[in-house]
PDB file of C-alpha atoms and ligand atoms in Angstrom:
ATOM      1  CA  UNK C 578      38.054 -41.609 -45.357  1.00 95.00           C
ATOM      2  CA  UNK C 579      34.859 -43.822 -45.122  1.00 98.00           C
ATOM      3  CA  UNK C 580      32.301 -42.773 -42.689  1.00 98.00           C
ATOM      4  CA  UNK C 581      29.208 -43.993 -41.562  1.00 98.00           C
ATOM      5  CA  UNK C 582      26.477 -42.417 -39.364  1.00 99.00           C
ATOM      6  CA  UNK C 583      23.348 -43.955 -37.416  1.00 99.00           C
ATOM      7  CA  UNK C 584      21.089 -42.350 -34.524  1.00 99.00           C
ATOM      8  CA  UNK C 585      17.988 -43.663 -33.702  1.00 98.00           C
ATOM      9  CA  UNK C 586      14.713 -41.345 -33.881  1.00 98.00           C
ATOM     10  CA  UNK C 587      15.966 -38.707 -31.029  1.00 98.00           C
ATOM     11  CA  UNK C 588      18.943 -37.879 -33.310  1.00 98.00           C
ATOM     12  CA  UNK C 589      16.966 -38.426 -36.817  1.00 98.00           C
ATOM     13  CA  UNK C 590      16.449 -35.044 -37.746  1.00 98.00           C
ATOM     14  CA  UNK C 591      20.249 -34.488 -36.830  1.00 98.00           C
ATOM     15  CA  UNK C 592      21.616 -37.030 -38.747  1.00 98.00           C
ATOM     16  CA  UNK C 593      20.027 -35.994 -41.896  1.00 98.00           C
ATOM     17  CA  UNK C 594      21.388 -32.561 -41.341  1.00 98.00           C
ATOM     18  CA  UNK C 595      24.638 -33.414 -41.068  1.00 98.00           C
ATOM     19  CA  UNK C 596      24.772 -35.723 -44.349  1.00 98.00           C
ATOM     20  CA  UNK C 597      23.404 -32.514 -46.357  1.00 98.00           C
ATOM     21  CA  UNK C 598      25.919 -30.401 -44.611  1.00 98.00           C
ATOM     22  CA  UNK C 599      28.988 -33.101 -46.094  1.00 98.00           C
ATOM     23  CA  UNK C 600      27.246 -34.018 -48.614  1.00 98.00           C
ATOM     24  CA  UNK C 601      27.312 -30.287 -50.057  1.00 97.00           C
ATOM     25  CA  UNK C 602      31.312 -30.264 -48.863  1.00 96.00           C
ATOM     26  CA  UNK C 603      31.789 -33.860 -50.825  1.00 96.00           C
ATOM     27  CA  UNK C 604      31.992 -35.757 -48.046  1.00 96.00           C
ATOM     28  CA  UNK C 605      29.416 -38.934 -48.203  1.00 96.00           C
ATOM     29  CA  UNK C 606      28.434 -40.655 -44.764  1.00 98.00           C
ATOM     30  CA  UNK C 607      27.122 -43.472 -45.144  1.00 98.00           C
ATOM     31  CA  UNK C 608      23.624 -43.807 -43.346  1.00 98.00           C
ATOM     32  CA  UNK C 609      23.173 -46.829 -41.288  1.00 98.00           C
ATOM     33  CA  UNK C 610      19.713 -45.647 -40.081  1.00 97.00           C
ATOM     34  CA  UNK C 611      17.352 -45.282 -38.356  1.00 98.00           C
ATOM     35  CA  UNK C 612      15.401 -43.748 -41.678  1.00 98.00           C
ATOM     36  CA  UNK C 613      12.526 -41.948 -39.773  1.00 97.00           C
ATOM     37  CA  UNK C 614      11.324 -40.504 -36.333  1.00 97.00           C
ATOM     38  CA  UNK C 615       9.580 -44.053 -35.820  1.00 98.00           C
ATOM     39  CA  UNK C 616      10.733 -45.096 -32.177  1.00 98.00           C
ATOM     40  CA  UNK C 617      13.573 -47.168 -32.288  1.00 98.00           C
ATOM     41  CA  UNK C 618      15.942 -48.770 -29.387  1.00 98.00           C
ATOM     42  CA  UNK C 619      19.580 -46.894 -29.509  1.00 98.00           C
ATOM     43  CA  UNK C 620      21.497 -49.816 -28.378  1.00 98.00           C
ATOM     44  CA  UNK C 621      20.820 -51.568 -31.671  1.00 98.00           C
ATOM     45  CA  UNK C 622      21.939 -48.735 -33.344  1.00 98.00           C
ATOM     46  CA  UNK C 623      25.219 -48.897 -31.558  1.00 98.00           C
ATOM     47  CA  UNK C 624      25.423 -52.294 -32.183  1.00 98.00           C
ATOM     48  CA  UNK C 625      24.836 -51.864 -36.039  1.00 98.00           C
ATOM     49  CA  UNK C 626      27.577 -49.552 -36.851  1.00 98.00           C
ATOM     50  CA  UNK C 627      29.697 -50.430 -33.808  1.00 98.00           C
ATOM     51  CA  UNK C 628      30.411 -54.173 -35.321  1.00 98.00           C
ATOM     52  CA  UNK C 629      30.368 -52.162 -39.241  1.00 98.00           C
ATOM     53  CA  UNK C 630      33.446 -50.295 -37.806  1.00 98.00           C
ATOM     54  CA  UNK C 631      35.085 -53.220 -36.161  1.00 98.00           C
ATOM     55  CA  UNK C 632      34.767 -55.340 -39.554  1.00 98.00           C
ATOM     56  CA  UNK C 633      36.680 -51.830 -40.927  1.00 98.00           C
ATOM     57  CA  UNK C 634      33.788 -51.638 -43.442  1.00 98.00           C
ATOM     58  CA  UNK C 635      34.444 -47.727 -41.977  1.00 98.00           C
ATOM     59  CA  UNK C 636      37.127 -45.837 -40.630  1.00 98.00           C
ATOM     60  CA  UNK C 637      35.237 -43.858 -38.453  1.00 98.00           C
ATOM     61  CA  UNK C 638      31.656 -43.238 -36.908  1.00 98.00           C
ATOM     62  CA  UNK C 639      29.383 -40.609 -35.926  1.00 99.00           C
ATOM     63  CA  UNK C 640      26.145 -42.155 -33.894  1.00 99.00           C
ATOM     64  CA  UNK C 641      22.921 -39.896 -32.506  1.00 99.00           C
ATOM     65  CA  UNK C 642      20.503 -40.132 -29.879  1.00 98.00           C
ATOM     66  CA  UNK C 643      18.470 -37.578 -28.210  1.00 98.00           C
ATOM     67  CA  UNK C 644      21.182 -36.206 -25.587  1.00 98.00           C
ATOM     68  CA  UNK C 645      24.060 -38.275 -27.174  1.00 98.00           C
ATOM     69  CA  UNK C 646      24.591 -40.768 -23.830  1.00 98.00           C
ATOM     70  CA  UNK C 647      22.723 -43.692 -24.190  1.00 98.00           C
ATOM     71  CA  UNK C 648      24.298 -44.679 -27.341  1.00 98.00           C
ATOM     72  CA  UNK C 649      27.897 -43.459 -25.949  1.00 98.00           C
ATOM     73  CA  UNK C 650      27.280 -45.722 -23.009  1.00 98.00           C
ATOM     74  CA  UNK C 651      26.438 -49.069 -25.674  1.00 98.00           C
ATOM     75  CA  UNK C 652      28.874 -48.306 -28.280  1.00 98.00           C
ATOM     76  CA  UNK C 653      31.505 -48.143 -25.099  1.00 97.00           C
ATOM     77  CA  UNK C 654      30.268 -51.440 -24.210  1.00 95.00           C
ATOM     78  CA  UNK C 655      31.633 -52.463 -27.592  1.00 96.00           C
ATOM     79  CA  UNK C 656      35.846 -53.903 -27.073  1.00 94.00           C
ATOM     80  CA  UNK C 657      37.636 -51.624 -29.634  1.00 96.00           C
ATOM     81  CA  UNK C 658      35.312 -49.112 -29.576  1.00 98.00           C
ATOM     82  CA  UNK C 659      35.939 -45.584 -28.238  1.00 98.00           C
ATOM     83  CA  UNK C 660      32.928 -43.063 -28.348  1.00 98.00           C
ATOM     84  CA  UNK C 661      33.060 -39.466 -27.649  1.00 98.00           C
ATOM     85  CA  UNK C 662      30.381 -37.380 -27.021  1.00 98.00           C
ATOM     86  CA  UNK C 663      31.858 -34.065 -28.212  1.00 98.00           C
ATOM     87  CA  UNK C 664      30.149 -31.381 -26.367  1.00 98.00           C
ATOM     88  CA  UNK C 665      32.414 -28.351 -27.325  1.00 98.00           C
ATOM     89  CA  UNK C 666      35.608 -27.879 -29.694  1.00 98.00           C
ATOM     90  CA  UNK C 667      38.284 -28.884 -27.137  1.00 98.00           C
ATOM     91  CA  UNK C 668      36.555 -31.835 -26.461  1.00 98.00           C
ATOM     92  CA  UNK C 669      36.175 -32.253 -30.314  1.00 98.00           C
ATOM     93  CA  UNK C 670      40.356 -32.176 -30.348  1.00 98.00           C
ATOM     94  CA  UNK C 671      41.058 -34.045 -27.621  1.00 98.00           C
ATOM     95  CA  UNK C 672      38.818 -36.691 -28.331  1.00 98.00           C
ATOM     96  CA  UNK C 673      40.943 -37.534 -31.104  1.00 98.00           C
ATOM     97  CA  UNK C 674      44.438 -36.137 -29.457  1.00 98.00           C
ATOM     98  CA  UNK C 675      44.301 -38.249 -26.545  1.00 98.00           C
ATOM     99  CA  UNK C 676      41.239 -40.495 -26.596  1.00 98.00           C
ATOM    100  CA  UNK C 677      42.065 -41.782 -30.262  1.00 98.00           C
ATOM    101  CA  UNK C 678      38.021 -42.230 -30.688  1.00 98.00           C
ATOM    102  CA  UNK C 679      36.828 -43.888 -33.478  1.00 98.00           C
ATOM    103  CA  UNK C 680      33.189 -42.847 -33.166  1.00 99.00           C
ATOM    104  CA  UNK C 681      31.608 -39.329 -32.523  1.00 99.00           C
ATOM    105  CA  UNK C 682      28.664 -38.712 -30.643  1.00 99.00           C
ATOM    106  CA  UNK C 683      26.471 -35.737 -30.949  1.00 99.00           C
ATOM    107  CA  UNK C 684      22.536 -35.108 -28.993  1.00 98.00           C
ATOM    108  CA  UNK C 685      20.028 -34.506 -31.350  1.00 98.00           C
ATOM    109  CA  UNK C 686      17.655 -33.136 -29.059  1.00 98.00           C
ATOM    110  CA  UNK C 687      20.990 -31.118 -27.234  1.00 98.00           C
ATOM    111  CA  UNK C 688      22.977 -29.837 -30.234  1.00 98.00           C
ATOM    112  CA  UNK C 689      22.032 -27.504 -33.075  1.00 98.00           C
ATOM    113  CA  UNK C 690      23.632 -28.380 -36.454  1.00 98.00           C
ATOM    114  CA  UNK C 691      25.972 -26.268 -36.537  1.00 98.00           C
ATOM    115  CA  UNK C 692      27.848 -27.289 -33.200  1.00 98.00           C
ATOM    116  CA  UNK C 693      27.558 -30.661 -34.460  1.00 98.00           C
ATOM    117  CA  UNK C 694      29.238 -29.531 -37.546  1.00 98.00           C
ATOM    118  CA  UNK C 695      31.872 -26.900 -36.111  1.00 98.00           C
ATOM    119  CA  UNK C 696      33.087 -29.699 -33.226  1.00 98.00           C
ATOM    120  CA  UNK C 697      33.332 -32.667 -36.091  1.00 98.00           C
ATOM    121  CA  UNK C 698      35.499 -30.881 -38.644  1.00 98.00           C
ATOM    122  CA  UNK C 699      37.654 -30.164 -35.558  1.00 98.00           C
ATOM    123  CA  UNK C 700      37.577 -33.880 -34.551  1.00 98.00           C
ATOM    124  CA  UNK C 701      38.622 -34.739 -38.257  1.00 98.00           C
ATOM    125  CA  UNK C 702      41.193 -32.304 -38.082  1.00 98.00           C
ATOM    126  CA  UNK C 703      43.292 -33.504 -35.118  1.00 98.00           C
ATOM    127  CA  UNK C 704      45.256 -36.185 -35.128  1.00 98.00           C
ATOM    128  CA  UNK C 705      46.431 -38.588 -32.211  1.00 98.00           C
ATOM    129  CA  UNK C 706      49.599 -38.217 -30.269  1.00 97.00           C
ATOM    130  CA  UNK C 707      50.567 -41.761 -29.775  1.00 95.00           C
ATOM    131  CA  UNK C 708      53.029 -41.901 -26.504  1.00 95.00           C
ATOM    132  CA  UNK C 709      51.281 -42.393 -22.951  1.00 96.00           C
ATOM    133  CA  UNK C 710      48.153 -42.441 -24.608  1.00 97.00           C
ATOM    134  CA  UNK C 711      48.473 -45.297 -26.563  1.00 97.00           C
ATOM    135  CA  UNK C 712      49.543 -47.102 -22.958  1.00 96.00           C
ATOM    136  CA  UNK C 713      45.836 -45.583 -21.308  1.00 95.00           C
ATOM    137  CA  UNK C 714      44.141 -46.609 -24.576  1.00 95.00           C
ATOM    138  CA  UNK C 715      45.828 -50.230 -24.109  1.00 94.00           C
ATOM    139  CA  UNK C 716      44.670 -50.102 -20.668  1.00 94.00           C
ATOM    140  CA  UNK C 717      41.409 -49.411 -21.614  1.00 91.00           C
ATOM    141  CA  UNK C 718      41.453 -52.729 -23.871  1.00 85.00           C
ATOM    142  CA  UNK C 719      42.734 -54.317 -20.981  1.00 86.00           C
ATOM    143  CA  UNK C 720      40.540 -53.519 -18.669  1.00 80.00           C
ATOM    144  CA  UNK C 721      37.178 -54.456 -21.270  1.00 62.00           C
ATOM    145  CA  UNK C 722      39.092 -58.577 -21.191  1.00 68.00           C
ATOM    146  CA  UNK C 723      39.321 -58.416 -17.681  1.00 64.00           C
ATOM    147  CA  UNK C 724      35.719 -57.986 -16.646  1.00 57.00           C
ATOM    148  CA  UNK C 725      34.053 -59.428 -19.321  1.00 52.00           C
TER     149      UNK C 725
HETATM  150  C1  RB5 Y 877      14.867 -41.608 -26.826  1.00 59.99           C
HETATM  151  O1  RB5 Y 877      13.670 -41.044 -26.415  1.00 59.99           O
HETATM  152  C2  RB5 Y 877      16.012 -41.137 -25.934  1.00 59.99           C
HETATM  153  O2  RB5 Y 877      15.912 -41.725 -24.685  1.00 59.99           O
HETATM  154  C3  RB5 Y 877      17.330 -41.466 -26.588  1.00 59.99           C
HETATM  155  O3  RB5 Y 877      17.400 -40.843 -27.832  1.00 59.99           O
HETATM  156  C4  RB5 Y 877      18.588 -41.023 -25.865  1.00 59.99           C
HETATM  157  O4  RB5 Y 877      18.525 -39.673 -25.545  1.00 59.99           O
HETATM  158  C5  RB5 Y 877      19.022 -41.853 -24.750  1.00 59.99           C
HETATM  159  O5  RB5 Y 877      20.050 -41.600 -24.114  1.00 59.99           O
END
């Protein structure tokens, strides 16, 4: 599986703590930036790996900012593009379960490492369910055609 993470310089130190984490498990994430705690604007971020994803240079994303919503609220602005912040491990499963997300979210300046770690091995470890929720996801498509 090919993953990439970004965060801009609220979810820096973050970031880097969860490559080491995979890293030292095998798993490589692919860092999209931002490389230091230099201010930096998170909607670019979102933009960066949000249109990586959608060109399937990934599978899957994991973006950072300080509390984890202003870059959930750009990469949802993104058609194709469903980003969960995953604030505990049922979340974590559902996200996945029902939401199908392709990108996980995580606050750098609200979540210590190891929630960040515990609620995205859960994430990878679910799988969706298809059924109704590929009709709300569908919607959700939709809905992003409609207004735009
Ligand atoms: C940056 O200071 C901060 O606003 C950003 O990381 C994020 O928390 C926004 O939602």
């Amino acid at each position: 599986m090919r993953i990439a993470i970004a965060s801009d310089h609220g979810g820096f130190e973050l970031k880097e703590a969860m490559k080491n984490h995979y890293k030292n498990q095998g798993i490589n994430l692919t860092d999209l930036g931002t490389h230091s705690t230099e201010s930096c604007d998170y909607p670019l971020i979102a933009e960066k790996l949000t249109s990586a994803l959608l060109k399937k240079e990934f599978d899957l994303g994991i973006l950072i900012c300080g509390t984890g919503i202003g870059i959930s609220i750009a990469a949802n602005r993104v058609k194709g593009i469903r980003a969960a912040l995953l604030y505990n491990r049922d979340a974590a499963r559902l996200a996945r379960e029902h939401n199908n997300a392709n990108v996980a979210v995580f606050g750098g300046r609200t979540q210590t490492p190891e929630q960040a770690v515990e609620y995205f091995d859960t994430f990878l470890g679910a799988s969706f369910e298809g059924g109704r929720h590929q009709r709300r996801i569908d919607e959700l498509d939709n809905l992003a055609e409609e207004k735009c």
